[in-house]
Short mmCIF file of C-alpha atoms and ligand atoms in Angstrom, two decimals:
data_model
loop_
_atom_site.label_atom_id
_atom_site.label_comp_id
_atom_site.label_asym_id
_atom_site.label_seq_id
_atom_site.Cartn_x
_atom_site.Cartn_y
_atom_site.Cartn_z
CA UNK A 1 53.89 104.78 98.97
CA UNK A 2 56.23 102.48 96.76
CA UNK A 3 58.52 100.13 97.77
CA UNK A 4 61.75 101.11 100.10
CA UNK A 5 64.75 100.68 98.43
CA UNK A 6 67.14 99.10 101.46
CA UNK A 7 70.53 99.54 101.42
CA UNK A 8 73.28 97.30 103.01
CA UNK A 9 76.54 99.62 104.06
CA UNK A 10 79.54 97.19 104.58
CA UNK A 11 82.02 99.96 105.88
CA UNK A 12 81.65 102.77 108.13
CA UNK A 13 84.84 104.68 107.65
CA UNK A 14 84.77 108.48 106.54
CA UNK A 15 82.57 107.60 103.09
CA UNK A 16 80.20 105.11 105.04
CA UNK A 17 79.49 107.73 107.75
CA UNK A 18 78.85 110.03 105.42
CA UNK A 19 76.38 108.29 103.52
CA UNK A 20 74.06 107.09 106.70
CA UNK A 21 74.26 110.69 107.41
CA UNK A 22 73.07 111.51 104.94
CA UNK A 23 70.15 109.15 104.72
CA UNK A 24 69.17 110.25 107.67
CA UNK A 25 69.60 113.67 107.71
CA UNK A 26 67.99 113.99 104.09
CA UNK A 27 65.06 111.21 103.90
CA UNK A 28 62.50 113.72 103.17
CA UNK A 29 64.37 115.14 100.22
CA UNK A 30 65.90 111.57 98.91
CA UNK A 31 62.11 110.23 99.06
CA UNK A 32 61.18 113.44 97.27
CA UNK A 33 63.15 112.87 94.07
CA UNK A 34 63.22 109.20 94.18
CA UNK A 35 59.23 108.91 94.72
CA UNK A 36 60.24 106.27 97.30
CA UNK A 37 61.69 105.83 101.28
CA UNK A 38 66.13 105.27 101.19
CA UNK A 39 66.47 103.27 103.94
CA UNK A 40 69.19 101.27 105.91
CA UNK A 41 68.49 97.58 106.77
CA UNK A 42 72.27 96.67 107.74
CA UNK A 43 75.69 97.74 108.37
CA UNK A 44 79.21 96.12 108.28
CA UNK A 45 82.23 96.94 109.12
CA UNK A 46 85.19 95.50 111.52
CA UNK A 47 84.86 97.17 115.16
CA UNK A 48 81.26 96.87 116.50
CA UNK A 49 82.19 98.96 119.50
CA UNK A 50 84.12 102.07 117.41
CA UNK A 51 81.82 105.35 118.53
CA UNK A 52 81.57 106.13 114.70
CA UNK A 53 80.22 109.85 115.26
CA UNK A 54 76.47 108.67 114.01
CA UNK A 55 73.85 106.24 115.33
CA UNK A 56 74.05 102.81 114.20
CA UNK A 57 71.46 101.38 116.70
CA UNK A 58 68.30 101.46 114.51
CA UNK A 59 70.35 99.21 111.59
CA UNK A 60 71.17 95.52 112.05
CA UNK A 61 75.09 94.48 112.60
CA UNK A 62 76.78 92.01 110.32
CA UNK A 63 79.95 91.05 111.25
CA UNK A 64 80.74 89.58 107.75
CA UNK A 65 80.07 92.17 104.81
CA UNK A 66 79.86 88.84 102.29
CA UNK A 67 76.68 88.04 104.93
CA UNK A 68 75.46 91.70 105.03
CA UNK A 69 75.44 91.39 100.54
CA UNK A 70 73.11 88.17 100.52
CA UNK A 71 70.29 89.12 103.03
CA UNK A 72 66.66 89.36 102.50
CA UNK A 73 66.41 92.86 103.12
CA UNK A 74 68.82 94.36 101.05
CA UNK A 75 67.92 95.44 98.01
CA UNK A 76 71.19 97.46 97.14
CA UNK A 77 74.69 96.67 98.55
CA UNK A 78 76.80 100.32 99.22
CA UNK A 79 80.23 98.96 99.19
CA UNK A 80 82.90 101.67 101.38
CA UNK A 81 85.38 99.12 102.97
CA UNK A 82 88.07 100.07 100.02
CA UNK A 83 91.14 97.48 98.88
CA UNK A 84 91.62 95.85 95.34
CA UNK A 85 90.67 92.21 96.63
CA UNK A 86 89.47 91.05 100.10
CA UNK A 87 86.03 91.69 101.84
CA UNK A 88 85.29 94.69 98.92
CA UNK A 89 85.75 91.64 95.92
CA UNK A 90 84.12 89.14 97.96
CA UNK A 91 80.91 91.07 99.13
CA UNK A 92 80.70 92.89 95.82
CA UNK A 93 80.23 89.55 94.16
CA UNK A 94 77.96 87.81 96.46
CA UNK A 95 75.68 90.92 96.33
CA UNK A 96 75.38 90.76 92.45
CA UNK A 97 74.91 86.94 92.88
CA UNK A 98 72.11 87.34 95.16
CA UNK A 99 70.77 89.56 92.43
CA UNK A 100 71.67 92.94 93.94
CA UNK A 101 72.49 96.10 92.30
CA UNK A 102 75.76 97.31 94.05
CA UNK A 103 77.10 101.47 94.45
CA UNK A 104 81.15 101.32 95.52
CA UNK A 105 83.84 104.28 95.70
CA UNK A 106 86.22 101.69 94.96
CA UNK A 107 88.76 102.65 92.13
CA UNK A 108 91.28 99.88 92.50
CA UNK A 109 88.69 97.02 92.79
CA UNK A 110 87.18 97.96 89.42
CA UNK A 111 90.62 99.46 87.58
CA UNK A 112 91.42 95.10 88.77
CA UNK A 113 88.30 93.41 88.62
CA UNK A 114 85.51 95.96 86.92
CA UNK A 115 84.95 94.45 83.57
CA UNK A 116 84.21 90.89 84.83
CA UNK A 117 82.14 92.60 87.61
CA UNK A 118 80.47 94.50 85.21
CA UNK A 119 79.71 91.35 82.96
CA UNK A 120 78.40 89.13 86.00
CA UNK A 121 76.50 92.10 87.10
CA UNK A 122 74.76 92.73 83.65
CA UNK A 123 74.40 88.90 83.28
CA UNK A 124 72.30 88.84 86.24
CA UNK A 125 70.11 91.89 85.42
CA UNK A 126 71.84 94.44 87.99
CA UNK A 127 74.18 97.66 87.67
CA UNK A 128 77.29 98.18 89.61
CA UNK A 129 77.57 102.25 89.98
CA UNK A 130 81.24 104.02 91.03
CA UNK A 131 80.45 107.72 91.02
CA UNK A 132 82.12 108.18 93.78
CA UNK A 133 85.56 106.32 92.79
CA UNK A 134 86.56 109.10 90.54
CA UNK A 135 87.00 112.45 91.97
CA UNK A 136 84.96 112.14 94.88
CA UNK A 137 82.44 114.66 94.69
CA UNK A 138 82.85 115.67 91.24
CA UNK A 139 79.62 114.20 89.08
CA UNK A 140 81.84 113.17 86.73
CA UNK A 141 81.26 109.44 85.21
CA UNK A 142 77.53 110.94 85.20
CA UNK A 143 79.12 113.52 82.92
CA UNK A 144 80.78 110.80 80.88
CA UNK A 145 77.77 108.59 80.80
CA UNK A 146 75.11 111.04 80.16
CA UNK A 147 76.02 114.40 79.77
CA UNK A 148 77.94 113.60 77.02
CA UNK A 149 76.76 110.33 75.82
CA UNK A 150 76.21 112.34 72.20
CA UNK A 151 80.02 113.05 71.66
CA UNK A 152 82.75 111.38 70.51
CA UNK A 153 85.08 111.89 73.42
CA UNK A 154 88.79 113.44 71.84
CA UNK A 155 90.68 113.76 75.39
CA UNK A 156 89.94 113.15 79.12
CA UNK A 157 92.12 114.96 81.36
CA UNK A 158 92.39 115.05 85.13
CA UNK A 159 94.00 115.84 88.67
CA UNK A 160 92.87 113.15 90.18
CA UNK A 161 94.79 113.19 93.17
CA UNK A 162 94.26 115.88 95.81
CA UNK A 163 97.36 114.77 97.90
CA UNK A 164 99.52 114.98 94.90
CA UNK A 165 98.24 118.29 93.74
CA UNK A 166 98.59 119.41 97.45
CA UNK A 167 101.99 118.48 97.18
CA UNK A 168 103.19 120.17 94.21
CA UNK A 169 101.30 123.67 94.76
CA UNK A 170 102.88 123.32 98.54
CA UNK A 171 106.28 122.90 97.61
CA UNK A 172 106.38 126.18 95.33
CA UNK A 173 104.23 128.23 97.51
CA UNK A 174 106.26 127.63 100.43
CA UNK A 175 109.28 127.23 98.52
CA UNK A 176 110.09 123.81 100.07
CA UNK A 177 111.26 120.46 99.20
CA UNK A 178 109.23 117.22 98.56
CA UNK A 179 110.95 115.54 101.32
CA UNK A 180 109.85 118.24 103.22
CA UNK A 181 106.03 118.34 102.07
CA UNK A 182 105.62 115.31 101.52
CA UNK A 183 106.56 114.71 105.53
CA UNK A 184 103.57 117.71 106.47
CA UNK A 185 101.42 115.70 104.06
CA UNK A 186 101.93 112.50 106.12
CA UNK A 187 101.34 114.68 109.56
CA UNK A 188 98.37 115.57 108.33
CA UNK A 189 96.74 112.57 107.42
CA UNK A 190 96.96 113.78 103.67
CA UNK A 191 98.32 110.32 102.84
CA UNK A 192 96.84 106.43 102.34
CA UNK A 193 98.41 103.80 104.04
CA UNK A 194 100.63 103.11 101.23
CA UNK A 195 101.71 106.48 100.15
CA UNK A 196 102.82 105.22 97.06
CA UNK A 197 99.41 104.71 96.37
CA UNK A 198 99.00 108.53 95.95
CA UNK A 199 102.55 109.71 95.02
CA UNK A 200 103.28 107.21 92.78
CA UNK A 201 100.29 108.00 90.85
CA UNK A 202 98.29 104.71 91.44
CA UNK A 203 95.80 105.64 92.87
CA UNK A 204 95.10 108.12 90.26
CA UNK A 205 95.67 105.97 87.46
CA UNK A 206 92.78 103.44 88.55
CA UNK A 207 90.67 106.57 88.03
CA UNK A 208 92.23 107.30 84.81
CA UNK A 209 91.86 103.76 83.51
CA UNK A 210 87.51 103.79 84.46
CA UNK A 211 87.22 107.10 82.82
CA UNK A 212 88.59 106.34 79.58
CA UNK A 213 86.54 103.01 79.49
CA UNK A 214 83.85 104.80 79.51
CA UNK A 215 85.17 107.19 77.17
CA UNK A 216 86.16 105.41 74.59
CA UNK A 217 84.56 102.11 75.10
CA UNK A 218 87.46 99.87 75.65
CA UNK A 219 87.75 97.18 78.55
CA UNK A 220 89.53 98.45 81.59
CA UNK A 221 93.06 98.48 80.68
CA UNK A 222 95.22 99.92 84.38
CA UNK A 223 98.05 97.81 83.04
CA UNK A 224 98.00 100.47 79.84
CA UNK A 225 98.56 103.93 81.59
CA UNK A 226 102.25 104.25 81.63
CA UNK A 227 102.35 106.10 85.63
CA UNK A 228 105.13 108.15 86.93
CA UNK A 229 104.18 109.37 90.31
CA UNK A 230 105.49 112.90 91.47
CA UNK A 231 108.45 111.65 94.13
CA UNK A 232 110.94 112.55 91.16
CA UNK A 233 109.67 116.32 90.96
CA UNK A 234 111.98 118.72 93.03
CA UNK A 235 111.50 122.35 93.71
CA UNK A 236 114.02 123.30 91.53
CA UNK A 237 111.93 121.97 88.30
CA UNK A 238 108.82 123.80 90.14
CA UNK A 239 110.75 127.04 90.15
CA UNK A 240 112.02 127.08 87.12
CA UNK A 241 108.71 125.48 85.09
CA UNK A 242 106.79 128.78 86.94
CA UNK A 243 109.90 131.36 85.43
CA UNK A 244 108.70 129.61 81.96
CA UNK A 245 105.21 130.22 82.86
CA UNK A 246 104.34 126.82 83.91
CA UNK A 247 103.05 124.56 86.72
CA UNK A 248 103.83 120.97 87.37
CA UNK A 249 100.91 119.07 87.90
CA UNK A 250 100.33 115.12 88.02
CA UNK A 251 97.91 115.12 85.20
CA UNK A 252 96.05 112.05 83.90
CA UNK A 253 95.68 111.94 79.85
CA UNK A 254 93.87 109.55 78.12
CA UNK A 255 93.27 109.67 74.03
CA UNK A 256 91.94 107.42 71.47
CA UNK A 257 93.69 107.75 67.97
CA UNK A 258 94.18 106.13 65.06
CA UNK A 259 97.45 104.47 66.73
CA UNK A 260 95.23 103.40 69.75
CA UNK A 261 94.98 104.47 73.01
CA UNK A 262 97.32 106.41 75.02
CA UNK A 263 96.65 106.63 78.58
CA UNK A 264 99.30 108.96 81.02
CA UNK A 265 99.40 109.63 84.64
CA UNK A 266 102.86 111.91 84.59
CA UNK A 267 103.75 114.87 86.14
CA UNK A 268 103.75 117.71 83.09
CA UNK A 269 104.17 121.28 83.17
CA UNK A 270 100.94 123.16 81.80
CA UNK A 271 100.61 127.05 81.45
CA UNK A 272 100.13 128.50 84.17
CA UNK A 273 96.75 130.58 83.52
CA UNK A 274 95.20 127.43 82.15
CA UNK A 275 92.41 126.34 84.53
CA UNK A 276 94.10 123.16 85.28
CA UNK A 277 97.65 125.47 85.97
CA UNK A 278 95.32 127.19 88.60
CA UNK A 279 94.42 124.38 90.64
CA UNK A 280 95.73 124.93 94.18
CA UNK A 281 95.94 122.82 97.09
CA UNK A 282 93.90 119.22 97.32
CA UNK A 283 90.97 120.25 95.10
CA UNK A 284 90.62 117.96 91.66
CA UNK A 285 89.88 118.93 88.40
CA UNK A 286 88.89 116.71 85.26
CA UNK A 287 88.64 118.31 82.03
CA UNK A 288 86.28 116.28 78.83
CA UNK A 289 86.86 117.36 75.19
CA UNK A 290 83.96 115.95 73.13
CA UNK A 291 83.86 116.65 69.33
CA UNK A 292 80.61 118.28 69.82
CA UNK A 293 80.96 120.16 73.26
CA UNK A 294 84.11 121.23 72.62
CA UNK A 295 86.05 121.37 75.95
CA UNK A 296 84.10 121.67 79.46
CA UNK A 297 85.73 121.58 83.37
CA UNK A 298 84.58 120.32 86.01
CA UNK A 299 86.10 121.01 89.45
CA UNK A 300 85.50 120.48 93.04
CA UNK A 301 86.58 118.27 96.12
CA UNK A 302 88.11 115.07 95.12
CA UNK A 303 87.70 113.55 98.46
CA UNK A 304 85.95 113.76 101.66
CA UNK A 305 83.30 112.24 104.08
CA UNK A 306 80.90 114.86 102.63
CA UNK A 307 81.70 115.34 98.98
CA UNK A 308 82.23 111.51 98.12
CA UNK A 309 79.16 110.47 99.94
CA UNK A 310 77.33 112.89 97.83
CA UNK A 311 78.71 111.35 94.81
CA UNK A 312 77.63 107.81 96.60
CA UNK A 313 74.13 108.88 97.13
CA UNK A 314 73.87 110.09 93.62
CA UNK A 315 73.86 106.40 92.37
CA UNK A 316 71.92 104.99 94.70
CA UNK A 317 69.12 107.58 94.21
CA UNK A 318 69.28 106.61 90.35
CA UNK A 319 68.70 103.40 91.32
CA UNK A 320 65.87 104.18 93.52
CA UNK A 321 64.43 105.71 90.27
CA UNK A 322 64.86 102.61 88.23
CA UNK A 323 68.16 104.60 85.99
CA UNK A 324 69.85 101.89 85.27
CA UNK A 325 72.85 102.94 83.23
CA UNK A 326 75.59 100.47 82.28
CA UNK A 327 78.81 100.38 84.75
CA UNK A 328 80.76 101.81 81.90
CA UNK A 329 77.76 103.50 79.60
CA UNK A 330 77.57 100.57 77.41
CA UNK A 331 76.90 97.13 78.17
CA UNK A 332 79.93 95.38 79.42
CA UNK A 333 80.06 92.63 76.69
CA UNK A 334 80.00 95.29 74.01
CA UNK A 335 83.49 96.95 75.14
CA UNK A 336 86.49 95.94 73.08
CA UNK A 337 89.80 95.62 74.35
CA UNK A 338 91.90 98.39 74.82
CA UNK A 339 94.25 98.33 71.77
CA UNK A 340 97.45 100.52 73.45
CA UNK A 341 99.20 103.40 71.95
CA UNK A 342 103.41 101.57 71.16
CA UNK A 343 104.29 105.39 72.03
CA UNK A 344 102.82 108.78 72.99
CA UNK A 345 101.71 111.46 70.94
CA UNK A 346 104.22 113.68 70.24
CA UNK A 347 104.70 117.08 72.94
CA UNK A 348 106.72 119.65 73.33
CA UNK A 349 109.21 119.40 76.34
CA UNK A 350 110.91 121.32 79.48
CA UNK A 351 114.45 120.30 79.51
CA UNK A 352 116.68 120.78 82.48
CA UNK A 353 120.43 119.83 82.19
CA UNK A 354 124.03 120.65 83.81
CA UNK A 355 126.20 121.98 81.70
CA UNK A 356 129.91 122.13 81.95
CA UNK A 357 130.92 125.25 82.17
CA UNK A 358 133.26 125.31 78.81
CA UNK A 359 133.13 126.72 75.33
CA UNK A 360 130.92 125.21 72.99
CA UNK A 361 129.05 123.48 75.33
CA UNK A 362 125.73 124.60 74.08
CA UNK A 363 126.76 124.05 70.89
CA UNK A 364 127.22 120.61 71.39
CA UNK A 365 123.75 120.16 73.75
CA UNK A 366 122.07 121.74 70.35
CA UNK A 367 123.45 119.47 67.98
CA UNK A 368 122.45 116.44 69.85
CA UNK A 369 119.09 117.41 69.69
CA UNK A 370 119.12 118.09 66.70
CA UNK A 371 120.76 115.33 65.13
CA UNK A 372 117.54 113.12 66.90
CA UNK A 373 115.13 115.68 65.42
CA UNK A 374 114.48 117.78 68.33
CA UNK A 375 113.99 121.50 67.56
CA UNK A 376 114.55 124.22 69.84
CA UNK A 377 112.04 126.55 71.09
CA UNK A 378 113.48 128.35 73.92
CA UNK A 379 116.63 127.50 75.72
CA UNK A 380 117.33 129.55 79.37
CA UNK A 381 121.14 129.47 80.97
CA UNK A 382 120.31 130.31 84.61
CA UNK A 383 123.33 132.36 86.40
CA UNK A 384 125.67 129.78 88.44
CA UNK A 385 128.21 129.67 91.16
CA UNK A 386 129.97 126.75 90.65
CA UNK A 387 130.85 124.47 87.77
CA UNK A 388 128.02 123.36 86.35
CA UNK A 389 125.77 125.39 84.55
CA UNK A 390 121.66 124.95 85.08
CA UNK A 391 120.59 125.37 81.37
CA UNK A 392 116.77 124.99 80.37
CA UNK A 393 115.12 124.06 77.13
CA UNK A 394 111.65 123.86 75.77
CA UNK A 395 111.44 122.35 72.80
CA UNK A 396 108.90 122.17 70.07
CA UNK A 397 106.86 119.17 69.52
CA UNK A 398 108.85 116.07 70.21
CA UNK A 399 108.46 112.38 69.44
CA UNK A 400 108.63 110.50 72.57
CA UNK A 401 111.43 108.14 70.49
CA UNK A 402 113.58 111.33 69.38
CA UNK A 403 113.33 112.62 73.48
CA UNK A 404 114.34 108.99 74.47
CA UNK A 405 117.27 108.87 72.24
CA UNK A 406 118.18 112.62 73.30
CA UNK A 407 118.32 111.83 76.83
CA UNK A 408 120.71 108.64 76.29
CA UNK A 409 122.98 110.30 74.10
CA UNK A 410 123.24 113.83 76.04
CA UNK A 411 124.99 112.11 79.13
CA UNK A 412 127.65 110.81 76.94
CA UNK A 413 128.34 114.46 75.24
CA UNK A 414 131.98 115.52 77.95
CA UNK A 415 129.33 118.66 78.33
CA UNK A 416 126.65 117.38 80.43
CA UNK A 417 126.62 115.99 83.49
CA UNK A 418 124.14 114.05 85.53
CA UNK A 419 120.85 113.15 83.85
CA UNK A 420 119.04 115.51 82.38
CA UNK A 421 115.37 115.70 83.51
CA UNK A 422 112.80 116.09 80.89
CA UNK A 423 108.98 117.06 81.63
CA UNK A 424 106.65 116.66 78.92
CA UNK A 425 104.14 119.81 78.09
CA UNK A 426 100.57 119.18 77.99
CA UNK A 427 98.56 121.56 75.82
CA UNK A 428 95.77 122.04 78.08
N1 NAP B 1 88.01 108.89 102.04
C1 NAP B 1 87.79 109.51 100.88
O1 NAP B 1 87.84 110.74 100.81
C2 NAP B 1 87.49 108.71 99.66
C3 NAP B 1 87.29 109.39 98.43
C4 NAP B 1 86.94 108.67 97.29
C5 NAP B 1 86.85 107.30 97.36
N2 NAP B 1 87.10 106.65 98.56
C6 NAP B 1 86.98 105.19 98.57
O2 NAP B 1 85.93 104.84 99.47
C7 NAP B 1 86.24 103.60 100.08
C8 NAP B 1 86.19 103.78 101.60
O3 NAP B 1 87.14 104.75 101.97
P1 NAP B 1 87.18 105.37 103.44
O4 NAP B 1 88.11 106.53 103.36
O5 NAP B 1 85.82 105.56 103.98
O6 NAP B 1 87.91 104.19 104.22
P2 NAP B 1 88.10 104.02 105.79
O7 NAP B 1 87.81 105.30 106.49
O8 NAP B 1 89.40 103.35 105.99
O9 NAP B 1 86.92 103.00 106.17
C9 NAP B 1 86.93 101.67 105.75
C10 NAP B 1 85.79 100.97 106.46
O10 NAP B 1 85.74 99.62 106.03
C11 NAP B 1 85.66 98.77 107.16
N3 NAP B 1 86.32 97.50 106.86
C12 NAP B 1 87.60 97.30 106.48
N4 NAP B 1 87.82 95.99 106.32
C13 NAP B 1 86.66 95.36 106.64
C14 NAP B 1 86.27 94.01 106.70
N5 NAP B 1 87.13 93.03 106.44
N6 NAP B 1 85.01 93.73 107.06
C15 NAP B 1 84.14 94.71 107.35
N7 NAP B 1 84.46 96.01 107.32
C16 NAP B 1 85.70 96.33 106.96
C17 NAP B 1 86.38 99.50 108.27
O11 NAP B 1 85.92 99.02 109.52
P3 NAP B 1 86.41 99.67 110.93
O12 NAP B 1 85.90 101.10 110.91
O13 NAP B 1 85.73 98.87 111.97
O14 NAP B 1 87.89 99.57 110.94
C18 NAP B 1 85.94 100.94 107.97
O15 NAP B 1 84.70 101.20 108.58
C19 NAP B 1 87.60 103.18 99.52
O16 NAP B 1 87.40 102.34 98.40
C20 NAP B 1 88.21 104.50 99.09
O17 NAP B 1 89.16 104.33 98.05
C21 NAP B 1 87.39 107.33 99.68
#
């Protein structure tokens, strides 16, 4: 029988359970299609007395994951303790210094720190795997990496977030508000720490940012996807986006073009009967448009002791294998910077305004659209009570510039009041 390979798991939270679980409860099958023994030689993580559900007793206890990275008998580090700096940096680096290979689910260590990692880890022979930090148990860097490794990638897209998407499909199904949702969310446990982390589309803009490294061979580049999390979206725009036959989704968008690349993680309205429009509830989706594949979807649980340790244990059986793919499918020194998009490409938009309720006041909404070189494609005035009138537009495709200068000028029309809010449509 070969070698063991020997894992070190510093954190035992919902992924790291998962994973020793699954060691144990599949060694026959991992030593099967690895042709050698997955074992566990260590654990970390910051309670040594928490009943974690699993038993621990057969592994050795490190009470520093930094110490856990550097011993003898660890051959790969499995890193699950989560946050952009701290113990996650610090361990991750000792490991590839002591000439580890290291698997993570950590998105917002490597959307920070991934292309140096990547570069230390390559300069010292070993990989640094992150199946797991993009939608969870979705395969879908392998995907990037492999599957498609023949293509020149046109356009990732993604859900990304299954709190966010749980969200938005709440709010219209029960018809409530995102105060209200987003409150049942936090009751649930739906939400990180930091909610913003989720809402305001952070969290799945790290994921955004490693997929389109790999996709297009640029560096890393968080700092490049313009975010807007979901906290502006209220059931009104839901309602009326679905009467236009749309949903609002927070979708992730990243494209390489001729003016560089253009990385998004907005909420947009899609059609409804796209697959993407028929995502419910906390399940992700990520859709890759290749210029010889054409289009495929993948779709499945984005989170989840059980679906992201699968995703873990899918790296570390490549490594027990010897696949050694690059972090980002290339080698680290051969990506280029990410040369950014100055503005997006052009969309058409949803609309909403309130319009005074006086004569020629569509008139006047019309020609200051067009006089920025907006075109009408459908325009809606919704029945009204009071003074102001709900009036919504879709417009043909739009320059980001021309919708900027629409939006500052309509508020100073004597017609509309308020801001107007302005969704851009994805073609999905
Ligand atoms: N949960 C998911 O569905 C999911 C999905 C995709 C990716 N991820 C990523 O997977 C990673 C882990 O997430 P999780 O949900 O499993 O987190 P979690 O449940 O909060 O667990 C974190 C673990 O790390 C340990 N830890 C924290 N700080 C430590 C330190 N200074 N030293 C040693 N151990 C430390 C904690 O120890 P104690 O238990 O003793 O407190 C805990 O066991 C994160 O990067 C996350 O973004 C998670």
């Amino acid at each position: 029988m070969t070698d063991p390979l020997r894992l070190g798991i510093a954190g035992l939270g919902t992924v790291g359970v998962g994973v020793v679980k699954i060691v144990q409860q599949h060694a026959d099958l991992l030593t099967a299609r690895s042709g050698r023994p997955v074992t566990i030689s260590a654990v970390s993580a910051r309670s040594r007395e928490k009943d974690r559900g699993v038993d621990i007793s057969g592994y050795d206890w490190e009470d520093d994951p930094v110490a856990l990275a550097k011993r003898e008998d660890v051959d790969l580090l499995v890193e699950l303790m989560g946050g952009e700096d701290g113990p996650a940096k610090a361990a991750t680096e000792a490991a590839i210094a002591a000439g580890k290979d290291v698997v993570t689910a950590n998105k917002a260590m490597l959307a920070h720190h991934g292309q140096a990692m990547a570069e230390a880890a390559e300069d010292a022979g070993r990989v640094i795997r992150f199946e797991a930090a993009v939608a969870g148990g979705i395969p879908v860097v392998k995907a990037l990496t492999e599957g498609l490794a023949g293509n020149r990638i046109t356009r990732v897209m993604g859900v990304m977030n299954g709190t966010c998407n749980y969200i938005l499909t709440r709010m219209q199904s029960a018809g409530l508000s995102y105060d209200e949702v987003f409150e049942e969310a936090n009751q649930l446990g739906f939400l990180e720490a930091d909610p913003n982390l989720d809402v305001g589309g952070i969290d799945a803009g790290h994921k955004l940012a490693l997929l389109s490294a790999i996709a297009y061979g640029t560096q890393v580049d968080f700092g490049g996807v313009a975010l807007e999390g979901i906290g502006q979206v209220t059931i009104e725009d839901i309602n009326q986006a679905a009467e236009l036959g749309f949903r609002i989704k927070l979708l992730g968008v990243a494209r390489l073009s001729g003016r560089g690349l253009e990385q998004r993680m907005t909420p947009c309205l899609v059609p409804a009967n796209s697959p993407i429009g028929q995502l419910e509830g906390g399940t992700n989706m990520v859709v890759l448009e290749g210029d010889s594949v054409d289009q495929i979807v993948l779709r499945g649980p984005g989170a989840g002791e059980g679906p992201t340790a699968s995703a873990v244990m899918a790296d570390v059986l490549d490594i027990a294998r010897g696949i050694r793919v690059s972090t980002f499918g290339q080698p680290a020194r051969s990506l280029v910077a990410a040369n950014r998009a100055a503005v997006a490409t052009a969309a058409p938009y949803y609309l909403r305004l309130a319009l005074r309720d006086k004569p020629g006041a569509l008139a006047k909404v019309a020609a200051v659209l067009s006089d920025c070189g907006i075109s009408i494609d459908r325009m809606r005035q919704r029945s009204h009570g009071g003074e102001d009138a709900p009036v919504l537009i879709v417009t043909h495709k739009t320059a980001a510039p021309s919708l900027q200068e629409a939006l500052e000028a309509l508020p100073r029309t004597d017609v509309v009041t308020g801001h107007p809010v302005a969704l851009r449509i994805e073609d999905v």
